[in-house]
Coordinates of C-alpha atoms and ligand atoms in Angstrom, one line a residue:
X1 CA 15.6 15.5 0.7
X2 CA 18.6 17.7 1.0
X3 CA 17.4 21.1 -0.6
X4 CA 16.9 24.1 2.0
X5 CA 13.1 24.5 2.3
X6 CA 12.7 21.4 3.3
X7 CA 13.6 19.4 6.9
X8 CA 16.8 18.2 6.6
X9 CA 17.0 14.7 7.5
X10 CA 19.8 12.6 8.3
X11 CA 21.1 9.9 5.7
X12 CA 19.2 6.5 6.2
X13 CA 21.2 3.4 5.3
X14 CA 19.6 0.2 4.6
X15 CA 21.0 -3.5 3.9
X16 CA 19.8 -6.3 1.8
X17 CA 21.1 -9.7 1.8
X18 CA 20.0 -13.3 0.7
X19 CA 18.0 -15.6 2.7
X20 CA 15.5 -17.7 1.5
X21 CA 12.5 -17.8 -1.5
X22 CA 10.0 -14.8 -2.1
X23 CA 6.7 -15.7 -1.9
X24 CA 3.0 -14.5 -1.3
X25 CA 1.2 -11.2 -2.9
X26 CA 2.2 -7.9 -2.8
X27 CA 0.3 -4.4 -3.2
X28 CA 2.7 -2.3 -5.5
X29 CA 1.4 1.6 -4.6
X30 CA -0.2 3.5 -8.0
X31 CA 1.3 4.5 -11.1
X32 CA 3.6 7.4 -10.6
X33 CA 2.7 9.4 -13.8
X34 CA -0.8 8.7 -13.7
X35 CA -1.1 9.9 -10.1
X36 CA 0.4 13.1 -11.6
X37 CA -1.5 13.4 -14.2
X38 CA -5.2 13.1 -12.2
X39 CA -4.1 15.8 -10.1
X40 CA -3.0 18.2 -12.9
X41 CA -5.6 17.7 -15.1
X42 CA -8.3 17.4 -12.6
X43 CA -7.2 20.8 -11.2
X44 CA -7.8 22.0 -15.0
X45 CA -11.3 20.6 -14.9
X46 CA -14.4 22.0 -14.6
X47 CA -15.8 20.2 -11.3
X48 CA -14.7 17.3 -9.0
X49 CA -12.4 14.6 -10.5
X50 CA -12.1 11.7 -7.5
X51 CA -9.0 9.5 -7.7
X52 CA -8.7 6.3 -6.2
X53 CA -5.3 3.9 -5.9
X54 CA -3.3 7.4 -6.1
X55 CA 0.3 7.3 -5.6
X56 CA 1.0 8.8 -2.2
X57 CA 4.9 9.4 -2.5
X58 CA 6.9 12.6 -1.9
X59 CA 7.0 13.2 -6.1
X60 CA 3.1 13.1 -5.8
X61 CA 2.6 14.7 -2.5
X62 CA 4.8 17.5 -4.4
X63 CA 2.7 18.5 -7.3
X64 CA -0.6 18.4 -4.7
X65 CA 1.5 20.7 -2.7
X66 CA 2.1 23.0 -5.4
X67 CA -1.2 23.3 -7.0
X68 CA -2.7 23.8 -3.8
X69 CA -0.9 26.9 -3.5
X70 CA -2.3 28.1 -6.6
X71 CA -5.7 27.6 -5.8
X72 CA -6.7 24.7 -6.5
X73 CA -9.0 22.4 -3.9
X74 CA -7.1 19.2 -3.5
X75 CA -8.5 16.7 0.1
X76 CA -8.1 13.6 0.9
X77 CA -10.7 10.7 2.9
X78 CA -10.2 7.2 3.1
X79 CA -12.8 4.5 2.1
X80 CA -14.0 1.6 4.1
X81 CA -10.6 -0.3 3.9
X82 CA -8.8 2.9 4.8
X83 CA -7.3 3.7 1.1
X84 CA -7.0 6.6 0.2
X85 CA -9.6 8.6 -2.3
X86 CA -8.7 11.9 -3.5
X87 CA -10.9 14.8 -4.5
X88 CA -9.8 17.5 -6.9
X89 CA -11.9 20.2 -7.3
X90 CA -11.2 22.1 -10.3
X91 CA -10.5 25.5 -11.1
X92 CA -11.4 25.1 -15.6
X93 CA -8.5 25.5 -18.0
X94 CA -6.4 29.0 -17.4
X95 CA -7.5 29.2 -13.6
X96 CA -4.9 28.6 -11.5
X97 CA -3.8 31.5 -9.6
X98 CA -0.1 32.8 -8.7
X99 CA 1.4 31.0 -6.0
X100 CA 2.6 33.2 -3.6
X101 CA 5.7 31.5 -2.7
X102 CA 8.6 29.3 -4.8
X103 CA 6.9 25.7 -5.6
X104 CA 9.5 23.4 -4.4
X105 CA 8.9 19.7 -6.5
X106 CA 11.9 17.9 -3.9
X107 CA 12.9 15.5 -6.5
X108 CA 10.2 15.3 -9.0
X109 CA 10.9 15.7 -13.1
X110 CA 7.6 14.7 -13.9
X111 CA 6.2 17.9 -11.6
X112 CA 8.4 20.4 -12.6
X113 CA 8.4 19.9 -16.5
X114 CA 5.0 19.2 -16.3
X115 CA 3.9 22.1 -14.5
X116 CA 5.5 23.9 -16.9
X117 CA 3.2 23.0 -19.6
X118 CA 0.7 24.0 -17.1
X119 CA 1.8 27.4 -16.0
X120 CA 2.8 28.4 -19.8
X121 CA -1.1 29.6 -20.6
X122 CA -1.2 31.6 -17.3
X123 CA -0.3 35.2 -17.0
X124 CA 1.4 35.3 -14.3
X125 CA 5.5 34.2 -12.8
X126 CA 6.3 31.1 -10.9
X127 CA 9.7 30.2 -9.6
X128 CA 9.9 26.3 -9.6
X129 CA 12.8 24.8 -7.7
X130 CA 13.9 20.9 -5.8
X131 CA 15.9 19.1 -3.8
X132 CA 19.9 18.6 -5.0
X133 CA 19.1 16.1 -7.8
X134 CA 16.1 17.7 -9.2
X135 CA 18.2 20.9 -9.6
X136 CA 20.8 19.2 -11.4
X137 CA 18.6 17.9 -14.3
X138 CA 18.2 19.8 -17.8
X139 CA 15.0 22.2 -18.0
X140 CA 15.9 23.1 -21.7
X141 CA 14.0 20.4 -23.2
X142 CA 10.6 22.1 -22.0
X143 CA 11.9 26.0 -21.8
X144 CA 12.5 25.2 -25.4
X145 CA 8.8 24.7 -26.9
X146 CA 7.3 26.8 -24.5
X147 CA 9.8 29.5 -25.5
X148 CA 8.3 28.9 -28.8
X149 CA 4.6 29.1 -27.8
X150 CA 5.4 32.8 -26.2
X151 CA 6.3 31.9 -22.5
X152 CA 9.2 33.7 -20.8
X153 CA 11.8 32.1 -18.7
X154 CA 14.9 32.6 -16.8
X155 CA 16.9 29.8 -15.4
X156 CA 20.3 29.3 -14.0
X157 CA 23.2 27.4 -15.4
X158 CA 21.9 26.6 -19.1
X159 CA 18.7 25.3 -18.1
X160 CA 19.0 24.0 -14.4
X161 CA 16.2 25.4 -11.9
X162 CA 15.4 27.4 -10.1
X163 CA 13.4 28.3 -13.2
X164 CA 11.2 30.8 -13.2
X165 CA 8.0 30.7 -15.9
X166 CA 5.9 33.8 -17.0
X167 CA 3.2 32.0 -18.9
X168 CA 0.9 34.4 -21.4
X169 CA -2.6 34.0 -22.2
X170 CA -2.3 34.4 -25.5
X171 CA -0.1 31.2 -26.1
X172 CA 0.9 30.2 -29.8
X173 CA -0.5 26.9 -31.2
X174 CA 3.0 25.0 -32.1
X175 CA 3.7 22.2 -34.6
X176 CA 6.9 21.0 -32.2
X177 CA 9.2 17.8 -33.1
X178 CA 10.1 15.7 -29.8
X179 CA 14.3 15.9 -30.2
X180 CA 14.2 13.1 -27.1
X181 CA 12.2 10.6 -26.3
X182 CA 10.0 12.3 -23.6
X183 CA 6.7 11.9 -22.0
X184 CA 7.3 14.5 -19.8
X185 CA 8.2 16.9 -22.6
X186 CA 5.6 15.9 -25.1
X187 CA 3.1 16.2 -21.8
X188 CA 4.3 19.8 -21.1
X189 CA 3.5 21.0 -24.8
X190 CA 0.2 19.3 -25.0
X191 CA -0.7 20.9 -21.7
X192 CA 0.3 24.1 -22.5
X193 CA -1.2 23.6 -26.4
X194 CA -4.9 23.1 -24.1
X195 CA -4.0 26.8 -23.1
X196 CA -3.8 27.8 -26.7
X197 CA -5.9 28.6 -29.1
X198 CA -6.1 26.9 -32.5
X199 CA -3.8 23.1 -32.8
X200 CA -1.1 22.5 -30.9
X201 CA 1.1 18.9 -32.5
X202 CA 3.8 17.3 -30.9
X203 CA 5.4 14.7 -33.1
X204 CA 7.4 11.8 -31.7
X205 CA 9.2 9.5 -33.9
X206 CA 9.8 6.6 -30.7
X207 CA 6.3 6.3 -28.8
X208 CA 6.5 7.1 -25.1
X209 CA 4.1 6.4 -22.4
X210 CA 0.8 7.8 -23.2
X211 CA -1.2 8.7 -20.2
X212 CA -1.1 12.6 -20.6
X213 CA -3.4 11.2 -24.0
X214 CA -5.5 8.6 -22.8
X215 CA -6.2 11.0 -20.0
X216 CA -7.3 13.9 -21.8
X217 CA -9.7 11.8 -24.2
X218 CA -11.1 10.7 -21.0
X219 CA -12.0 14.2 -19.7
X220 CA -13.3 15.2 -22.8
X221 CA -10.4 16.8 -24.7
X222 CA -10.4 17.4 -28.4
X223 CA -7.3 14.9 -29.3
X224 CA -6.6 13.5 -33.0
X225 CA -3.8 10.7 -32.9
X226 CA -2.1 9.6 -36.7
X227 CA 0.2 7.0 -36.8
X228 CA 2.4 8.5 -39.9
X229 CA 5.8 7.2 -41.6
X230 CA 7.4 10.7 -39.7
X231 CA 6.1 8.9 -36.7
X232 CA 3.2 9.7 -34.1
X233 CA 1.4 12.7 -34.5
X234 CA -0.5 14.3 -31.4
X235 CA -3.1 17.2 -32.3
X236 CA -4.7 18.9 -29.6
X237 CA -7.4 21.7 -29.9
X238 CA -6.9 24.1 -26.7
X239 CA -9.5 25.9 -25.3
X240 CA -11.9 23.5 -24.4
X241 CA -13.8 23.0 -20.7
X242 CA -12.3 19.3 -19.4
X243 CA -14.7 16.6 -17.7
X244 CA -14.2 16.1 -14.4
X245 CA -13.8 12.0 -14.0
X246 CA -13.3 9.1 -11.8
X247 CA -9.5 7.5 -12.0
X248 CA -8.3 4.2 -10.6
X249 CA -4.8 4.0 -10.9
X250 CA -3.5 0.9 -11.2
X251 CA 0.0 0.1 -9.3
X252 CA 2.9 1.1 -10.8
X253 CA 4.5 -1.3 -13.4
X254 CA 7.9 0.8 -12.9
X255 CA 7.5 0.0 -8.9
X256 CA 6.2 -4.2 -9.6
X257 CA 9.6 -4.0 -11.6
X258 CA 11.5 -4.5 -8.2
X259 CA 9.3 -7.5 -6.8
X260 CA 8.9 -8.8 -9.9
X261 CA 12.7 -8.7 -10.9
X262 CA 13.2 -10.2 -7.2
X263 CA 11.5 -13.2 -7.7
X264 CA 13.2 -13.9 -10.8
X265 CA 16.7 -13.9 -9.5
X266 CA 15.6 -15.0 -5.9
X267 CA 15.5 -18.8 -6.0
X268 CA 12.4 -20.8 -5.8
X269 CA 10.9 -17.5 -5.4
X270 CA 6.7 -17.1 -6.6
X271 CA 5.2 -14.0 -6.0
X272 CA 1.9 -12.6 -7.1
X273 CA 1.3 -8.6 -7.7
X274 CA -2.1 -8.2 -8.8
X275 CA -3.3 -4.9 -11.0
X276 CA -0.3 -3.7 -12.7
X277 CA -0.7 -1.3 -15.2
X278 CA 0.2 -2.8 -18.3
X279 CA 0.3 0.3 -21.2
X280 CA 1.9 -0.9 -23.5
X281 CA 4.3 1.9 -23.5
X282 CA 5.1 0.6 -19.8
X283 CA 5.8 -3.1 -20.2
X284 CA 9.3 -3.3 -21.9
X285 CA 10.9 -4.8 -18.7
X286 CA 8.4 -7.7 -18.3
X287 CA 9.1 -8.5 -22.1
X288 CA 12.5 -8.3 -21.4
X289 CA 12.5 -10.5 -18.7
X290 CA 10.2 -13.6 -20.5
X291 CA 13.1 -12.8 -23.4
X292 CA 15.8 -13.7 -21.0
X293 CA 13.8 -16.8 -19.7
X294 CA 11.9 -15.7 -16.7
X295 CA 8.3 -16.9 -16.0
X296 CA 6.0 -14.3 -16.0
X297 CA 2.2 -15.4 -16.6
X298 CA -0.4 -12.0 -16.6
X299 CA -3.6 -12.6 -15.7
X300 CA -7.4 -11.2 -16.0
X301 CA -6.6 -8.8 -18.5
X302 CA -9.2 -5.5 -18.2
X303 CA -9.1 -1.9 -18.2
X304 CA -9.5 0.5 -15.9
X305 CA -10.0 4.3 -16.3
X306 CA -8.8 4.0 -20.1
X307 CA -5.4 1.9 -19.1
X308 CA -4.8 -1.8 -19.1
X309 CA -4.1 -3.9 -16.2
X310 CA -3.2 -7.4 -15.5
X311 CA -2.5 -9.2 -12.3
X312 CA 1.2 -10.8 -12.7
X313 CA 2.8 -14.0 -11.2
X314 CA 6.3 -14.4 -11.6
X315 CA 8.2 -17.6 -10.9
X316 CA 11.7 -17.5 -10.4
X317 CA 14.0 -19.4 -13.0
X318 CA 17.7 -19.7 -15.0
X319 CA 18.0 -16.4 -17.2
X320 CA 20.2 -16.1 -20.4
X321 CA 21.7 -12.3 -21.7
X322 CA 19.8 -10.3 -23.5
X323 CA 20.6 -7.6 -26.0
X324 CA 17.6 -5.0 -25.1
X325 CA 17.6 -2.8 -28.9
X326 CA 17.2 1.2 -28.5
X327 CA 13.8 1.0 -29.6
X328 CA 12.8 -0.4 -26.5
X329 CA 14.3 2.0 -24.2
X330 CA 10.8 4.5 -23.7
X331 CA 9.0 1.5 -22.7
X332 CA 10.9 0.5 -20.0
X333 CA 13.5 3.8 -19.1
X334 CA 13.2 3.5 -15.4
X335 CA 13.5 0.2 -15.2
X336 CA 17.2 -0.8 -16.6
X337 CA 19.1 -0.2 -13.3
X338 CA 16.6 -3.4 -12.1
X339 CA 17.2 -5.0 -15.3
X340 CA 21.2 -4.8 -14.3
X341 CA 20.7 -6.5 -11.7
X342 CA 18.5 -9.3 -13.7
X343 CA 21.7 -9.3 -15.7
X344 CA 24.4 -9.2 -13.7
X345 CA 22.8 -12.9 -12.1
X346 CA 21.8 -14.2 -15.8
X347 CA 24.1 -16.4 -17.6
X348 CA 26.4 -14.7 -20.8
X349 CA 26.5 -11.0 -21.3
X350 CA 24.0 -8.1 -21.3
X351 CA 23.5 -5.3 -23.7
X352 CA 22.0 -2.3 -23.1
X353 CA 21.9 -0.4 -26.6
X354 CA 20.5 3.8 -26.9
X355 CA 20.4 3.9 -22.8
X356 CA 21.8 7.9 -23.4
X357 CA 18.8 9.3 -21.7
X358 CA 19.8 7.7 -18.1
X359 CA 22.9 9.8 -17.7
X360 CA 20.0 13.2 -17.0
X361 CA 17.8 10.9 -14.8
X362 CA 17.4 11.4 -10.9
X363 CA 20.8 10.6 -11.6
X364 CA 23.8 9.7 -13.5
X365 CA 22.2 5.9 -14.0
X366 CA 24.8 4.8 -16.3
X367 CA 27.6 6.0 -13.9
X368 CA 25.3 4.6 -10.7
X369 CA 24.9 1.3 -12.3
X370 CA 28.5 0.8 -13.2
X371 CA 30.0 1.7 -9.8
X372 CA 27.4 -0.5 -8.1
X373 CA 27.7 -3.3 -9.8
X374 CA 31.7 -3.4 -9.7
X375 CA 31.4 -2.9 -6.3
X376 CA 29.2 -6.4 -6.4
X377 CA 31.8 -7.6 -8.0
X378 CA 30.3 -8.0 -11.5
X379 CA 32.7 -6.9 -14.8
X380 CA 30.6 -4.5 -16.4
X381 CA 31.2 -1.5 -18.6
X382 CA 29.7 1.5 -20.7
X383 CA 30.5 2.8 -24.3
X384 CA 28.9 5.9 -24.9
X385 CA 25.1 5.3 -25.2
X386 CA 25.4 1.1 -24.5
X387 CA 26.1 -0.8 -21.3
X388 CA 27.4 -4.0 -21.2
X389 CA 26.8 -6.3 -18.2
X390 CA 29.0 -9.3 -17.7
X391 CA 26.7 -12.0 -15.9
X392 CA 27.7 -14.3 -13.0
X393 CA 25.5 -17.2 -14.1
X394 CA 24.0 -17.4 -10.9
X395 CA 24.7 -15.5 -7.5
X396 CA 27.0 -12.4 -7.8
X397 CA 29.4 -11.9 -5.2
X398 CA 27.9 -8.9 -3.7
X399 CA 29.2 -7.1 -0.8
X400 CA 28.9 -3.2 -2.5
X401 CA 28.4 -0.4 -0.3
X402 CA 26.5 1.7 -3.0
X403 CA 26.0 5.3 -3.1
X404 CA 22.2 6.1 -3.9
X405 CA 22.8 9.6 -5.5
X406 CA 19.4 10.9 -4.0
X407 CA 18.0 8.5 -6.7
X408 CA 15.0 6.1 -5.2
X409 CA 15.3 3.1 -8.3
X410 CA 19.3 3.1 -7.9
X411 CA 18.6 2.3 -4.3
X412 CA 15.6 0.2 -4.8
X413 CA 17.7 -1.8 -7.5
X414 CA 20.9 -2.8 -5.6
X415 CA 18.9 -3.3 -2.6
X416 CA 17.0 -6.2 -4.8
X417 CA 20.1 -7.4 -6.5
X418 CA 21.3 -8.0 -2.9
X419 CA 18.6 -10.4 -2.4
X420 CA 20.6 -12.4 -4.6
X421 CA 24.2 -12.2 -4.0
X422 CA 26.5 -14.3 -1.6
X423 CA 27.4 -11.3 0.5
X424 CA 24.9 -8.3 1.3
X425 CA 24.6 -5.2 -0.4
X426 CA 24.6 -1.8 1.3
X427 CA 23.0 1.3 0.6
X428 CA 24.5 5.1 2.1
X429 CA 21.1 6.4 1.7
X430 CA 16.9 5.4 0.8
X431 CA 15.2 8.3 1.7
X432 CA 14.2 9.0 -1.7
X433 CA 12.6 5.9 -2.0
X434 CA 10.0 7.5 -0.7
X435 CA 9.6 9.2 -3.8
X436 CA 8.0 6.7 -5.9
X437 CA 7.5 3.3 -3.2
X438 CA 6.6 4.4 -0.3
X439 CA 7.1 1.3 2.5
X440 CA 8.9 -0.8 -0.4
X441 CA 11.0 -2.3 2.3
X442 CA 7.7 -3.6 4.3
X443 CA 6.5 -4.7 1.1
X444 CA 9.4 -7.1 0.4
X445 CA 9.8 -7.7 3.5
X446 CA 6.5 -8.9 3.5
X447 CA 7.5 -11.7 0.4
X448 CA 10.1 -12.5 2.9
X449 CA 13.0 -10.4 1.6
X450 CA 16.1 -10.1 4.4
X451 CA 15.8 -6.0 4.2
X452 CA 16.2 -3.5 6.9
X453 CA 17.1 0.4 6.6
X454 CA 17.7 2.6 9.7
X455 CA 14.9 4.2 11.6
X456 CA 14.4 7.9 10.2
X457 CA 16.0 10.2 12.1
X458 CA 15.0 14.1 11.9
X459 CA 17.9 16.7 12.8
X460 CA 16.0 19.8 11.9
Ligands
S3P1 C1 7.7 10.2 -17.0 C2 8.5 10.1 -18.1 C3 9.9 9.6 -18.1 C4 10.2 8.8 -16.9 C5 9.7 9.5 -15.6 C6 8.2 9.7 -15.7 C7 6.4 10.7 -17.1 O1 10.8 10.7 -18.2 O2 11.6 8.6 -16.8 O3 10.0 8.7 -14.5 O4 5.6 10.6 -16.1 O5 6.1 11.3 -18.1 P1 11.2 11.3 -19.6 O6 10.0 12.0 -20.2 O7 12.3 12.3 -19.3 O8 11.7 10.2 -20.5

């Protein structure tokens, strides 16, 4: 992380390079989101909410942090395998207290615009702020319907944080129309419509992940869901008391994208990544992938904690273009810097259609993609909201020094397409990967993946 509060820490370059077939199992760490999501809403409970297979990356670590500071009991033991199980004990909807400091989310979206919703039924100011990327990315999009419900803000720059939220506690029920496709948005109103009294509706016309949803039925909210020809409607009633409840997380589809889209490109490559989380708001990468070819079997379909999982096997294989349509871009946002790289190996030429949304992601994705993959030396170019991948038919030339852009899946992506390529790929930086996967070099170095990054180095 680069912002001020934090230790500043040197740049960590890392290296990636073809060697030989992926093989074995590997543990992918828990669903990003959801790991939010247990913390924030078990804070809201009434009670102990215990959460097993949690995410422990930075993004996560950050939202503990910052609830924490207002009040709320958050510890961690380990079971007998040493995992981690996390205890949350709750403080009831409208109990937070004011943090008496800025709550610094490094370079976590899903924790600032989420706490947002959260803080928008408290009476009292927090300043939310992060590291260089996080700073960068448009606040509008939640200052917007929380604006609406009664909560004041001040930001800099149109929208940028720091941010500062002075919530109410007499919020406004709001009937709000998503303008972008965005969990995180449609998560912030339906936590802050819990605040209010009366309905609170959030209407989305493209589906997005779900777990804010799923989540709250669980603990016992009042949630009515119509599928309507205006497109998904989402009533909450605020008010209520929330269950506390028992959450296993499965592992991250967004993270099994980067083995998964490994041993596809990787040849002779078969590797096994057992209990990914398989909403099917999640999964548009793995039906991308069978749609270009690749062999992907899932296996022992069950639930756990309200969300699907499967255990996935994925063989590598030849893979033709694609043309991935808008429609399928929520269910698979994060993953088409990965997919590029699917692409960029695949034989014919890629289409990316309504990718608009990853220009305001950790980073310029569209930009990060392009430069990376011309410096691999694969022809590939954007028109406005499309992308268009020219693919080598086999391995790309490679040999890109890439710059990460403090964005953990740009780095996590070129370091996999370099897996693949006749000369290796370089990355300036992978701190962030930390983010989102932490030890995803162990991890594929563990299928046998020729990885190495530079040992951290701490200058403050
Ligand atoms: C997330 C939603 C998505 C995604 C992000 C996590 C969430 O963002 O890109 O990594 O947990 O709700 P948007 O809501 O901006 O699409």
């Amino acid at each position: 992380m680069t912002n001020d509060t934090a230790p500043q820490s040197k740049p960590r370059p890392a290296i990636a390079r073809h060697r030989a077939a992926l093989g074995g199992t590997a543990r992918v760490p828990g669903d990003k989101s959801i790991s939010h999501r247990a913390l924030m809403l078990g804070a809201l409970a009434v009670g102990t909410t215990r959460a097993e297979g949690l995410l422990e990356g930075e993004d996560v670590l950050a939202t503990a942090a910052a609830l924490r500071r207002m009040g709320v009991g958050i510890t961690r033991t380990t079971d007998d395998d040493g995992n981690g199980v996390w205890q949350i004990d709750g403080v009831g909807v409208g109990g937070l207290h004011a943090p008496d400091d800025v709550l610094d989310l490094g370079n976590s979206g899903t924790a600032a615009r989420l706490l947002c919703g959260l803080l928008a039924g408290h009476d009292f100011t927090a300043i939310l702020t992060g590291d260089d990327s996080l700073r960068a990315r448009p606040m509008g999009r939640v200052i917007a319907p929380l604006t609406e419900m009664g909560v004041q803000t001040s930001s800099r720059d149109g929208g940028r944080m720091p941010l500062s939220v002075t919530g109410t506690a007499d919020l406004l029920p709001i009937e709000y129309v998503l303008p972008v496709p965005s969990a995180q948005v449609k998560s912030a109103v339906l936590l802050a419509g819990l605040h209010a009294p009366g309905k609170t509706t959030v209407v989305e016309t493209m589906a997005t992940r779900d777990h804010t949803e799923r989540m709250l039925a669980h603990m016992g909210a009042a949630l009515e869901i119509t599928e309507t020809d205006d497109g998904r409607r989402i009533t909450i009633t605020g008010q209520p008391e929330l269950n506390p409840a028992e959450i296993h997380v499965p592992a991250d589809p967004s993270s099994a994208a980067f083995p998964a889209v490994a041993a596809a490109i990787v040849p002779g490559s078969n590797v096994y990544l057992p209990a990914v989380g398989m909403n099917p708001a999640r999964i548009g990468l793995f039906d991308t992938l069978v749609e270009m070819g690749a062999d992907i079997t899932r296996d022992n379909p069950r639930e756990t904690g309200g969300e699907p999982v499967a255990d996935l096997r994925i063989r590598a294989g030849s893979l033709k273009s694609v043309i991935v349509p808008a429609s399928r871009a929520p269910s698979m946002i994060d993953e088409y810097p990965v997919l590029a790289a699917a692409a960029a190996c695949a034989e014919g030429t890629t289409v990316f259609e309504g990718v608009g949304e990853l220009r305001v992601k950790e980073s310029d994705r569209l930009a990060a993609v392009e430069a990376g993959l011309a410096a691999c030396g694969v022809a590939v170019w954007t028109e406005e909201d499309r992308m268009v991948i020219q693919g080598c038919d086999g391995p790309p030339p490679g040999g890109g020094e890439i710059a990460a852009n403090l964005d953990h899946r740009i780095a996590m992506s070129f370091l996999v397409l370099g897996l693949a390529t006749e000369n290796p790929v370089t990355i300036d930086d992978v701190r962030t990967v930390e983010t989102s996967f932490p030890g995803f070099i162990e991890t594929m170095c563990g299928l046998g993946a020729d990885m190495a990054a530079n040992s951290t180095e701490q200058t403050a």
